[in-house]
Amino acid sequence: MSGPAPAPPVSPGLHWRLASMAVMGTVGALSRGFLYGLNNLEVTGLGHLLGTLDRRKTLGRERGLLTVCNHVAVLDDPLIWGILPLRYATDLENLRWGLGAHDICFKNRFSSTFFSLGQVLPTRRLWHSPLGGLYQPTMTQAINLLSSPPKSTLVPKLSFSTDGTDSFPAPAAYTANCHAWIHVFPEACCHQSPDSGLRYFKWGISRLILESDPAPEFIPMFIHGTQSIMPEDRGWPRFLPRVGKRVRVVIGEPTDVDRVFGPHRAAWKRLVDRGDTELLKHDPEAVRLRIEVAKSVRSEIEKLRESIGLPREEDETAALAETWSKEPNKRKFKSPVDGSLINRH
């Protein structure tokens, strides 16, 4: 007679948690010191984020939290999290999970361990690897982190692979990580345009919104000024961030994704109910939903951009992927679309 099914693990071991707290706390403190001590930082709407984090800690998490912003410099993450008071810096279950480029952050065992401890998921970029894209295993981890624990009686695997041979910790396997905070940069590359405009948003953000269960809370953000700290055309010493810059961070009000994207999620559920996984990948309706959700998220960031006095976007086609398809197949270049400096490294 078989016994009860084993319960899924609650959290990683003590040694891992202590090491993660050390990494997150140290990086958080350095980021805060750099932003406030060596630059001129202006934060609008910080209470929106802190209030949400405090509520999630004191009242419990009933859904995930998804924050989204533009990407203008290589140090945007972790630098922008220097806006958080230090009391948040080691509260692992209430800190963000990010998606980091596999080819940059996970090159070797040391960097892989460091970024994993820093709550970063290894993400393959299509420009660098055919294993990238919407349906890579990392996206499944991110969706599961946002969602409720699975109802399956099977004990989840404590690791996952991005290519069938490598191995990384699987944070979504632990129940303590459910309904987590995920932060993403949907532009997926540093974009430094003359008017601080936005690129199109990639469809990974659409998967997080359409497929997480239940719908997460959603907070848009806009950052401006970190492009002066790490400009793409900087000279020697290229590896050092510049100081004395004006940095602005604007944080929007939290909202339930169902309030903004409810019709899109309902349409997605109808596709899911057909039971055809290939349909979810390539069906014109599925593609349409991803495009509309990505454009809508981008629109929320654009509103924050305009709120600090930057010029209104005139070309509405900038929100479409095909507008940017004319860009050259290079690692670094000046975009023919808006004159921005692009770095795919």
mmCIF file of C-alpha atoms in Angstrom:
data_model
loop_
_atom_site.group_PDB
_atom_site.id
_atom_site.type_symbol
_atom_site.label_atom_id
_atom_site.label_comp_id
_atom_site.label_asym_id
_atom_site.label_seq_id
_atom_site.Cartn_x
_atom_site.Cartn_y
_atom_site.Cartn_z
ATOM 1 C CA MET A 1 0.000 0.000 0.000
ATOM 2 C CA SER A 2 1.557 3.268 -1.127
ATOM 3 C CA GLY A 3 1.852 6.231 1.199
ATOM 4 C CA PRO A 4 0.908 9.833 0.546
ATOM 5 C CA ALA A 5 2.601 11.639 -2.314
ATOM 6 C CA PRO A 6 5.714 13.525 -1.194
ATOM 7 C CA ALA A 7 5.181 17.247 -0.740
ATOM 8 C CA PRO A 8 7.042 19.651 -3.032
ATOM 9 C CA PRO A 9 10.002 21.412 -1.375
ATOM 10 C CA VAL A 10 9.255 24.731 0.301
ATOM 11 C CA SER A 11 12.530 26.565 -0.338
ATOM 12 C CA PRO A 12 16.183 25.924 -1.235
ATOM 13 C CA GLY A 13 18.604 24.816 1.471
ATOM 14 C CA LEU A 14 19.906 27.167 4.132
ATOM 15 C CA HIS A 15 23.359 27.514 2.572
ATOM 16 C CA TRP A 16 21.866 28.565 -0.762
ATOM 17 C CA ARG A 17 19.536 31.076 0.889
ATOM 18 C CA LEU A 18 22.354 32.630 2.931
ATOM 19 C CA ALA A 19 24.567 32.916 -0.148
ATOM 20 C CA SER A 20 21.699 34.442 -2.101
ATOM 21 C CA MET A 21 21.026 36.946 0.673
ATOM 22 C CA ALA A 22 24.707 37.924 0.616
ATOM 23 C CA VAL A 23 24.679 38.492 -3.151
ATOM 24 C CA MET A 24 21.355 40.333 -3.233
ATOM 25 C CA GLY A 25 22.178 42.436 -0.164
ATOM 26 C CA THR A 26 25.648 43.417 -1.343
ATOM 27 C CA VAL A 27 24.558 44.296 -4.879
ATOM 28 C CA GLY A 28 21.532 46.168 -3.555
ATOM 29 C CA ALA A 29 23.641 48.234 -1.172
ATOM 30 C CA LEU A 30 26.239 49.040 -3.848
ATOM 31 C CA SER A 31 23.527 50.041 -6.324
ATOM 32 C CA ARG A 32 21.841 52.295 -3.783
ATOM 33 C CA GLY A 33 25.106 53.890 -2.769
ATOM 34 C CA PHE A 34 26.072 54.511 -6.384
ATOM 35 C CA LEU A 35 22.702 56.030 -7.354
ATOM 36 C CA TYR A 36 22.243 58.240 -4.301
ATOM 37 C CA GLY A 37 25.877 58.969 -3.488
ATOM 38 C CA LEU A 38 27.405 59.547 -6.913
ATOM 39 C CA ASN A 39 24.468 60.662 -9.058
ATOM 40 C CA ASN A 40 21.355 62.814 -8.925
ATOM 41 C CA LEU A 41 18.427 60.414 -8.551
ATOM 42 C CA GLU A 42 14.758 61.367 -8.911
ATOM 43 C CA VAL A 43 12.128 58.701 -8.256
ATOM 44 C CA THR A 44 8.445 59.284 -8.949
ATOM 45 C CA GLY A 45 5.861 56.814 -7.680
ATOM 46 C CA LEU A 46 8.163 54.786 -5.435
ATOM 47 C CA GLY A 47 5.271 54.344 -3.020
ATOM 48 C CA HIS A 48 3.415 52.363 -5.671
ATOM 49 C CA LEU A 49 6.115 49.698 -5.657
ATOM 50 C CA LEU A 50 6.957 49.745 -1.955
ATOM 51 C CA GLY A 51 3.295 49.648 -0.989
ATOM 52 C CA THR A 52 2.783 46.602 -3.168
ATOM 53 C CA LEU A 53 5.837 44.825 -1.748
ATOM 54 C CA ASP A 54 4.787 45.605 1.824
ATOM 55 C CA ARG A 55 1.252 44.375 1.241
ATOM 56 C CA ARG A 56 2.509 41.166 -0.348
ATOM 57 C CA LYS A 57 4.758 40.560 2.650
ATOM 58 C CA THR A 58 2.265 41.323 5.414
ATOM 59 C CA LEU A 59 -0.942 39.979 3.881
ATOM 60 C CA GLY A 60 0.539 37.157 1.835
ATOM 61 C CA ARG A 61 0.891 36.721 -1.894
ATOM 62 C CA GLU A 62 -2.206 35.606 -3.776
ATOM 63 C CA ARG A 63 -0.845 36.358 -7.243
ATOM 64 C CA GLY A 64 2.418 37.216 -8.905
ATOM 65 C CA LEU A 65 3.843 40.669 -9.525
ATOM 66 C CA LEU A 66 5.064 41.686 -12.984
ATOM 67 C CA THR A 67 7.081 44.885 -13.436
ATOM 68 C CA VAL A 68 8.127 46.057 -16.874
ATOM 69 C CA CYS A 69 10.309 48.901 -18.127
ATOM 70 C CA ASN A 70 12.429 50.163 -20.990
ATOM 71 C CA HIS A 71 16.101 49.197 -21.308
ATOM 72 C CA VAL A 72 18.692 51.890 -21.954
ATOM 73 C CA ALA A 73 21.943 50.669 -20.397
ATOM 74 C CA VAL A 74 23.750 47.448 -19.597
ATOM 75 C CA LEU A 75 23.628 48.151 -15.847
ATOM 76 C CA ASP A 76 19.881 48.915 -15.665
ATOM 77 C CA ASP A 77 19.524 45.744 -13.630
ATOM 78 C CA PRO A 78 20.707 45.713 -10.881
ATOM 79 C CA LEU A 79 21.296 49.481 -10.777
ATOM 80 C CA ILE A 80 17.653 50.579 -10.763
ATOM 81 C CA TRP A 81 16.913 48.443 -7.700
ATOM 82 C CA GLY A 82 19.082 50.828 -5.723
ATOM 83 C CA ILE A 83 15.825 52.780 -5.373
ATOM 84 C CA LEU A 84 14.707 50.207 -2.781
ATOM 85 C CA PRO A 85 15.495 50.984 0.870
ATOM 86 C CA LEU A 86 18.071 48.600 2.328
ATOM 87 C CA ARG A 87 15.497 46.806 4.468
ATOM 88 C CA TYR A 88 14.283 45.145 1.261
ATOM 89 C CA ALA A 89 17.729 44.078 0.055
ATOM 90 C CA THR A 90 17.856 40.623 1.662
ATOM 91 C CA ASP A 91 14.149 39.709 1.691
ATOM 92 C CA LEU A 92 14.575 37.030 -0.966
ATOM 93 C CA GLU A 93 10.943 35.996 -1.305
ATOM 94 C CA ASN A 94 9.923 39.620 -1.840
ATOM 95 C CA LEU A 95 12.637 40.551 -4.359
ATOM 96 C CA ARG A 96 12.538 40.452 -8.120
ATOM 97 C CA TRP A 97 13.445 37.590 -10.401
ATOM 98 C CA GLY A 98 14.990 38.785 -13.654
ATOM 99 C CA LEU A 99 15.788 37.314 -17.045
ATOM 100 C CA GLY A 100 19.485 37.589 -17.906
ATOM 101 C CA ALA A 101 21.215 36.885 -21.208
ATOM 102 C CA HIS A 102 22.672 33.367 -21.200
ATOM 103 C CA ASP A 103 25.608 34.445 -23.391
ATOM 104 C CA ILE A 104 26.587 37.225 -20.955
ATOM 105 C CA CYS A 105 25.551 36.226 -17.444
ATOM 106 C CA PHE A 106 25.999 32.446 -17.622
ATOM 107 C CA LYS A 107 29.273 32.018 -19.479
ATOM 108 C CA ASN A 108 30.989 29.866 -16.852
ATOM 109 C CA ARG A 109 30.390 28.152 -13.528
ATOM 110 C CA PHE A 110 31.307 31.207 -11.443
ATOM 111 C CA SER A 111 29.082 33.682 -13.282
ATOM 112 C CA SER A 112 26.259 31.133 -13.493
ATOM 113 C CA THR A 113 26.335 30.615 -9.735
ATOM 114 C CA PHE A 114 26.575 34.341 -9.027
ATOM 115 C CA PHE A 115 23.596 35.288 -11.208
ATOM 116 C CA SER A 116 21.536 32.332 -10.054
ATOM 117 C CA LEU A 117 22.109 33.473 -6.465
ATOM 118 C CA GLY A 118 21.099 36.947 -7.665
ATOM 119 C CA GLN A 119 17.702 35.581 -8.755
ATOM 120 C CA VAL A 120 18.377 35.787 -12.486
ATOM 121 C CA LEU A 121 17.109 33.191 -14.960
ATOM 122 C CA PRO A 122 19.343 32.123 -17.903
ATOM 123 C CA THR A 123 17.633 33.351 -21.055
ATOM 124 C CA ARG A 124 18.825 32.485 -24.534
ATOM 125 C CA ARG A 125 18.484 35.254 -27.115
ATOM 126 C CA LEU A 126 17.548 34.248 -30.649
ATOM 127 C CA TRP A 127 20.147 36.532 -32.142
ATOM 128 C CA HIS A 128 22.818 34.526 -30.298
ATOM 129 C CA SER A 129 21.234 31.071 -30.211
ATOM 130 C CA PRO A 130 18.571 29.089 -32.107
ATOM 131 C CA LEU A 131 17.496 27.772 -28.698
ATOM 132 C CA GLY A 132 16.081 31.169 -27.758
ATOM 133 C CA GLY A 133 12.586 32.443 -28.302
ATOM 134 C CA LEU A 134 9.149 32.222 -26.784
ATOM 135 C CA TYR A 135 9.116 28.574 -25.838
ATOM 136 C CA GLN A 136 12.507 28.096 -24.211
ATOM 137 C CA PRO A 137 12.468 26.390 -20.786
ATOM 138 C CA THR A 138 13.316 29.628 -18.989
ATOM 139 C CA MET A 139 9.990 31.123 -20.043
ATOM 140 C CA THR A 140 8.222 28.171 -18.444
ATOM 141 C CA GLN A 141 10.133 28.843 -15.221
ATOM 142 C CA ALA A 142 9.115 32.513 -15.305
ATOM 143 C CA ILE A 143 5.440 31.713 -15.908
ATOM 144 C CA ASN A 144 5.470 29.170 -13.080
ATOM 145 C CA LEU A 145 7.117 31.660 -10.730
ATOM 146 C CA LEU A 146 4.266 34.094 -11.352
ATOM 147 C CA SER A 147 1.611 31.412 -10.931
ATOM 148 C CA SER A 148 0.069 29.331 -8.168
ATOM 149 C CA PRO A 149 1.695 26.007 -7.227
ATOM 150 C CA PRO A 150 0.844 23.227 -9.704
ATOM 151 C CA LYS A 151 -1.869 20.771 -8.720
ATOM 152 C CA SER A 152 0.183 17.802 -9.880
ATOM 153 C CA THR A 153 1.177 15.241 -7.239
ATOM 154 C CA LEU A 154 4.573 14.794 -8.883
ATOM 155 C CA VAL A 155 7.517 16.341 -7.072
ATOM 156 C CA PRO A 156 8.933 19.033 -9.389
ATOM 157 C CA LYS A 157 12.480 18.821 -10.659
ATOM 158 C CA LEU A 158 14.924 21.018 -8.769
ATOM 159 C CA SER A 159 16.892 21.883 -11.890
ATOM 160 C CA PHE A 160 16.205 22.626 -15.532
ATOM 161 C CA SER A 161 18.220 22.809 -18.730
ATOM 162 C CA THR A 162 18.261 25.408 -21.488
ATOM 163 C CA ASP A 163 19.778 23.086 -24.104
ATOM 164 C CA GLY A 164 19.456 19.518 -22.804
ATOM 165 C CA THR A 165 23.002 19.414 -21.442
ATOM 166 C CA ASP A 166 23.462 22.365 -19.050
ATOM 167 C CA SER A 167 21.787 22.530 -15.656
ATOM 168 C CA PHE A 168 20.470 25.421 -13.575
ATOM 169 C CA PRO A 169 18.476 25.656 -10.325
ATOM 170 C CA ALA A 170 14.719 25.599 -10.959
ATOM 171 C CA PRO A 171 13.280 28.230 -8.594
ATOM 172 C CA ALA A 172 9.697 27.467 -9.599
ATOM 173 C CA ALA A 173 10.059 24.039 -7.988
ATOM 174 C CA TYR A 174 9.827 25.621 -4.523
ATOM 175 C CA THR A 175 6.441 26.603 -3.155
ATOM 176 C CA ALA A 176 7.937 29.636 -1.380
ATOM 177 C CA ASN A 177 8.706 31.112 -4.805
ATOM 178 C CA CYS A 178 5.180 30.887 -6.178
ATOM 179 C CA HIS A 179 3.403 34.188 -6.885
ATOM 180 C CA ALA A 180 6.861 35.736 -7.219
ATOM 181 C CA TRP A 181 7.918 39.127 -8.537
ATOM 182 C CA ILE A 182 9.244 39.004 -12.112
ATOM 183 C CA HIS A 183 10.849 42.019 -13.790
ATOM 184 C CA VAL A 184 11.444 42.128 -17.544
ATOM 185 C CA PHE A 185 12.903 44.453 -20.169
ATOM 186 C CA PRO A 186 10.783 43.551 -23.230
ATOM 187 C CA GLU A 187 13.004 45.509 -25.632
ATOM 188 C CA ALA A 188 15.583 42.759 -24.922
ATOM 189 C CA CYS A 189 18.578 44.948 -25.779
ATOM 190 C CA CYS A 190 20.029 48.289 -24.742
ATOM 191 C CA HIS A 191 18.328 51.018 -26.774
ATOM 192 C CA GLN A 192 19.796 54.515 -26.603
ATOM 193 C CA SER A 193 17.839 56.752 -28.982
ATOM 194 C CA PRO A 194 18.212 60.541 -29.309
ATOM 195 C CA ASP A 195 14.675 61.169 -27.987
ATOM 196 C CA SER A 196 14.659 58.247 -25.524
ATOM 197 C CA GLY A 197 11.990 56.495 -27.574
ATOM 198 C CA LEU A 198 11.017 52.842 -27.260
ATOM 199 C CA ARG A 199 11.646 49.846 -29.475
ATOM 200 C CA TYR A 200 8.955 47.253 -30.064
ATOM 201 C CA PHE A 201 8.293 44.903 -27.160
ATOM 202 C CA LYS A 202 9.006 41.223 -27.723
ATOM 203 C CA TRP A 203 6.322 38.630 -27.222
ATOM 204 C CA GLY A 204 7.802 37.026 -24.121
ATOM 205 C CA ILE A 205 5.981 39.683 -22.107
ATOM 206 C CA SER A 206 2.758 38.497 -23.740
ATOM 207 C CA ARG A 207 3.329 34.923 -22.588
ATOM 208 C CA LEU A 208 3.840 36.077 -19.004
ATOM 209 C CA ILE A 209 0.571 38.020 -19.091
ATOM 210 C CA LEU A 210 -1.551 35.539 -21.026
ATOM 211 C CA GLU A 211 -0.390 32.287 -19.448
ATOM 212 C CA SER A 212 0.303 32.978 -15.767
ATOM 213 C CA ASP A 213 -2.417 31.721 -13.421
ATOM 214 C CA PRO A 214 -3.868 33.684 -11.752
ATOM 215 C CA ALA A 215 -3.259 36.969 -13.543
ATOM 216 C CA PRO A 216 -0.448 38.884 -11.815
ATOM 217 C CA GLU A 217 -0.410 42.446 -10.626
ATOM 218 C CA PHE A 218 1.204 44.721 -13.180
ATOM 219 C CA ILE A 219 3.383 47.785 -12.553
ATOM 220 C CA PRO A 220 4.899 49.729 -15.479
ATOM 221 C CA MET A 221 8.148 51.649 -15.048
ATOM 222 C CA PHE A 222 10.245 54.050 -17.102
ATOM 223 C CA ILE A 223 13.931 54.818 -16.583
ATOM 224 C CA HIS A 224 15.919 57.700 -18.022
ATOM 225 C CA GLY A 225 19.503 58.710 -17.412
ATOM 226 C CA THR A 226 21.285 55.398 -17.010
ATOM 227 C CA GLN A 227 22.229 55.763 -20.678
ATOM 228 C CA SER A 228 24.504 58.590 -19.516
ATOM 229 C CA ILE A 229 26.054 56.341 -16.869
ATOM 230 C CA MET A 230 26.894 53.644 -19.444
ATOM 231 C CA PRO A 231 26.616 55.254 -22.907
ATOM 232 C CA GLU A 232 27.146 52.849 -25.776
ATOM 233 C CA ASP A 233 29.667 55.211 -27.419
ATOM 234 C CA ARG A 234 31.755 55.608 -24.240
ATOM 235 C CA GLY A 235 35.510 55.551 -24.543
ATOM 236 C CA TRP A 236 38.198 54.245 -22.211
ATOM 237 C CA PRO A 237 37.796 53.073 -19.527
ATOM 238 C CA ARG A 238 34.778 51.458 -21.123
ATOM 239 C CA PHE A 239 34.104 49.090 -18.219
ATOM 240 C CA LEU A 240 33.628 51.886 -15.657
ATOM 241 C CA PRO A 241 30.242 53.557 -15.136
ATOM 242 C CA ARG A 242 30.159 57.356 -15.320
ATOM 243 C CA VAL A 243 29.068 59.428 -12.324
ATOM 244 C CA GLY A 244 27.377 62.750 -11.657
ATOM 245 C CA LYS A 245 24.431 61.986 -13.932
ATOM 246 C CA ARG A 246 20.739 62.773 -13.571
ATOM 247 C CA VAL A 247 18.736 59.556 -13.314
ATOM 248 C CA ARG A 248 14.947 59.480 -13.321
ATOM 249 C CA VAL A 249 12.764 56.502 -12.483
ATOM 250 C CA VAL A 250 8.989 56.709 -12.904
ATOM 251 C CA ILE A 251 6.815 53.957 -11.419
ATOM 252 C CA GLY A 252 3.182 53.593 -12.417
ATOM 253 C CA GLU A 253 0.275 52.483 -10.286
ATOM 254 C CA PRO A 254 -0.218 48.743 -9.697
ATOM 255 C CA THR A 255 -3.133 47.140 -11.473
ATOM 256 C CA ASP A 256 -4.592 43.683 -11.849
ATOM 257 C CA VAL A 257 -3.692 42.271 -15.253
ATOM 258 C CA ASP A 258 -7.279 41.011 -15.590
ATOM 259 C CA ARG A 259 -8.493 44.611 -15.497
ATOM 260 C CA VAL A 260 -6.241 45.633 -18.384
ATOM 261 C CA PHE A 261 -5.840 42.406 -20.317
ATOM 262 C CA GLY A 262 -8.958 40.475 -19.291
ATOM 263 C CA PRO A 263 -10.366 40.146 -22.844
ATOM 264 C CA HIS A 264 -6.998 38.996 -24.158
ATOM 265 C CA ARG A 265 -6.679 36.362 -21.423
ATOM 266 C CA ALA A 266 -10.242 35.159 -22.060
ATOM 267 C CA ALA A 267 -9.493 34.780 -25.772
ATOM 268 C CA TRP A 268 -6.283 32.930 -24.911
ATOM 269 C CA LYS A 269 -8.158 30.551 -22.622
ATOM 270 C CA ARG A 270 -10.528 29.705 -25.478
ATOM 271 C CA LEU A 271 -7.514 28.712 -27.568
ATOM 272 C CA VAL A 272 -6.096 26.643 -24.698
ATOM 273 C CA ASP A 273 -9.412 24.839 -24.280
ATOM 274 C CA ARG A 274 -9.061 23.465 -27.806
ATOM 275 C CA GLY A 275 -6.246 21.272 -26.497
ATOM 276 C CA ASP A 276 -3.848 21.826 -29.419
ATOM 277 C CA THR A 277 -0.432 23.005 -28.224
ATOM 278 C CA GLU A 278 0.760 23.699 -31.785
ATOM 279 C CA LEU A 279 -2.254 25.961 -32.216
ATOM 280 C CA LEU A 280 -0.997 28.071 -29.322
ATOM 281 C CA LYS A 281 2.329 28.595 -31.064
ATOM 282 C CA HIS A 282 1.359 29.432 -34.634
ATOM 283 C CA ASP A 283 -2.364 30.088 -34.930
ATOM 284 C CA PRO A 284 -3.097 33.592 -36.343
ATOM 285 C CA GLU A 285 -5.350 34.323 -33.352
ATOM 286 C CA ALA A 286 -2.557 33.435 -30.930
ATOM 287 C CA VAL A 287 -0.124 35.654 -32.854
ATOM 288 C CA ARG A 288 -2.647 38.493 -32.879
ATOM 289 C CA LEU A 289 -3.099 38.258 -29.117
ATOM 290 C CA ARG A 290 0.650 38.377 -28.499
ATOM 291 C CA ILE A 291 1.030 41.426 -30.730
ATOM 292 C CA GLU A 292 -1.836 43.285 -29.066
ATOM 293 C CA VAL A 293 -0.677 42.514 -25.532
ATOM 294 C CA ALA A 294 2.918 43.555 -26.266
ATOM 295 C CA LYS A 295 1.701 46.810 -27.851
ATOM 296 C CA SER A 296 -0.573 47.508 -24.880
ATOM 297 C CA VAL A 297 2.258 46.984 -22.375
ATOM 298 C CA ARG A 298 4.479 49.267 -24.427
ATOM 299 C CA SER A 299 1.744 51.892 -24.415
ATOM 300 C CA GLU A 300 1.716 51.880 -20.603
ATOM 301 C CA ILE A 301 5.474 52.542 -20.550
ATOM 302 C CA GLU A 302 5.075 55.247 -23.192
ATOM 303 C CA LYS A 303 2.610 57.107 -20.934
ATOM 304 C CA LEU A 304 5.227 57.225 -18.174
ATOM 305 C CA ARG A 305 7.830 58.384 -20.677
ATOM 306 C CA GLU A 306 5.663 61.324 -21.688
ATOM 307 C CA SER A 307 4.915 62.122 -18.041
ATOM 308 C CA ILE A 308 8.472 63.401 -17.514
ATOM 309 C CA GLY A 309 8.288 65.755 -20.483
ATOM 310 C CA LEU A 310 9.817 63.658 -23.233
ATOM 311 C CA PRO A 311 8.277 64.214 -26.699
ATOM 312 C CA ARG A 312 5.164 62.279 -27.678
ATOM 313 C CA GLU A 313 5.782 59.356 -29.997
ATOM 314 C CA GLU A 314 4.816 60.332 -33.534
ATOM 315 C CA ASP A 315 5.423 57.066 -35.397
ATOM 316 C CA GLU A 316 2.920 54.477 -34.166
ATOM 317 C CA THR A 317 4.569 51.783 -36.284
ATOM 318 C CA ALA A 318 7.529 51.847 -33.866
ATOM 319 C CA ALA A 319 5.511 49.425 -31.720
ATOM 320 C CA LEU A 320 5.621 46.754 -34.469
ATOM 321 C CA ALA A 321 8.383 44.206 -34.949
ATOM 322 C CA GLU A 322 8.350 44.570 -38.739
ATOM 323 C CA THR A 323 9.340 48.240 -38.428
ATOM 324 C CA TRP A 324 12.651 47.164 -36.923
ATOM 325 C CA SER A 325 13.267 44.260 -39.310
ATOM 326 C CA LYS A 326 15.264 46.578 -41.590
ATOM 327 C CA GLU A 327 18.044 46.789 -39.009
ATOM 328 C CA PRO A 328 21.359 45.150 -39.971
ATOM 329 C CA ASN A 329 22.397 41.747 -38.711
ATOM 330 C CA LYS A 330 25.190 43.107 -36.536
ATOM 331 C CA ARG A 331 26.095 43.102 -32.859
ATOM 332 C CA LYS A 332 26.503 46.876 -32.571
ATOM 333 C CA PHE A 333 25.094 49.488 -34.927
ATOM 334 C CA LYS A 334 23.199 52.739 -35.324
ATOM 335 C CA SER A 335 19.591 51.916 -36.093
ATOM 336 C CA PRO A 336 18.216 53.210 -39.413
ATOM 337 C CA VAL A 337 14.798 53.407 -37.728
ATOM 338 C CA ASP A 338 15.438 56.059 -35.082
ATOM 339 C CA GLY A 339 19.181 56.683 -34.983
ATOM 340 C CA SER A 340 19.564 54.774 -31.731
ATOM 341 C CA LEU A 341 22.731 52.987 -30.660
ATOM 342 C CA ILE A 342 22.017 49.245 -30.449
ATOM 343 C CA ASN A 343 24.163 46.748 -28.591
ATOM 344 C CA ARG A 344 23.223 43.063 -28.910
ATOM 345 C CA HIS A 345 26.198 41.887 -26.856
#
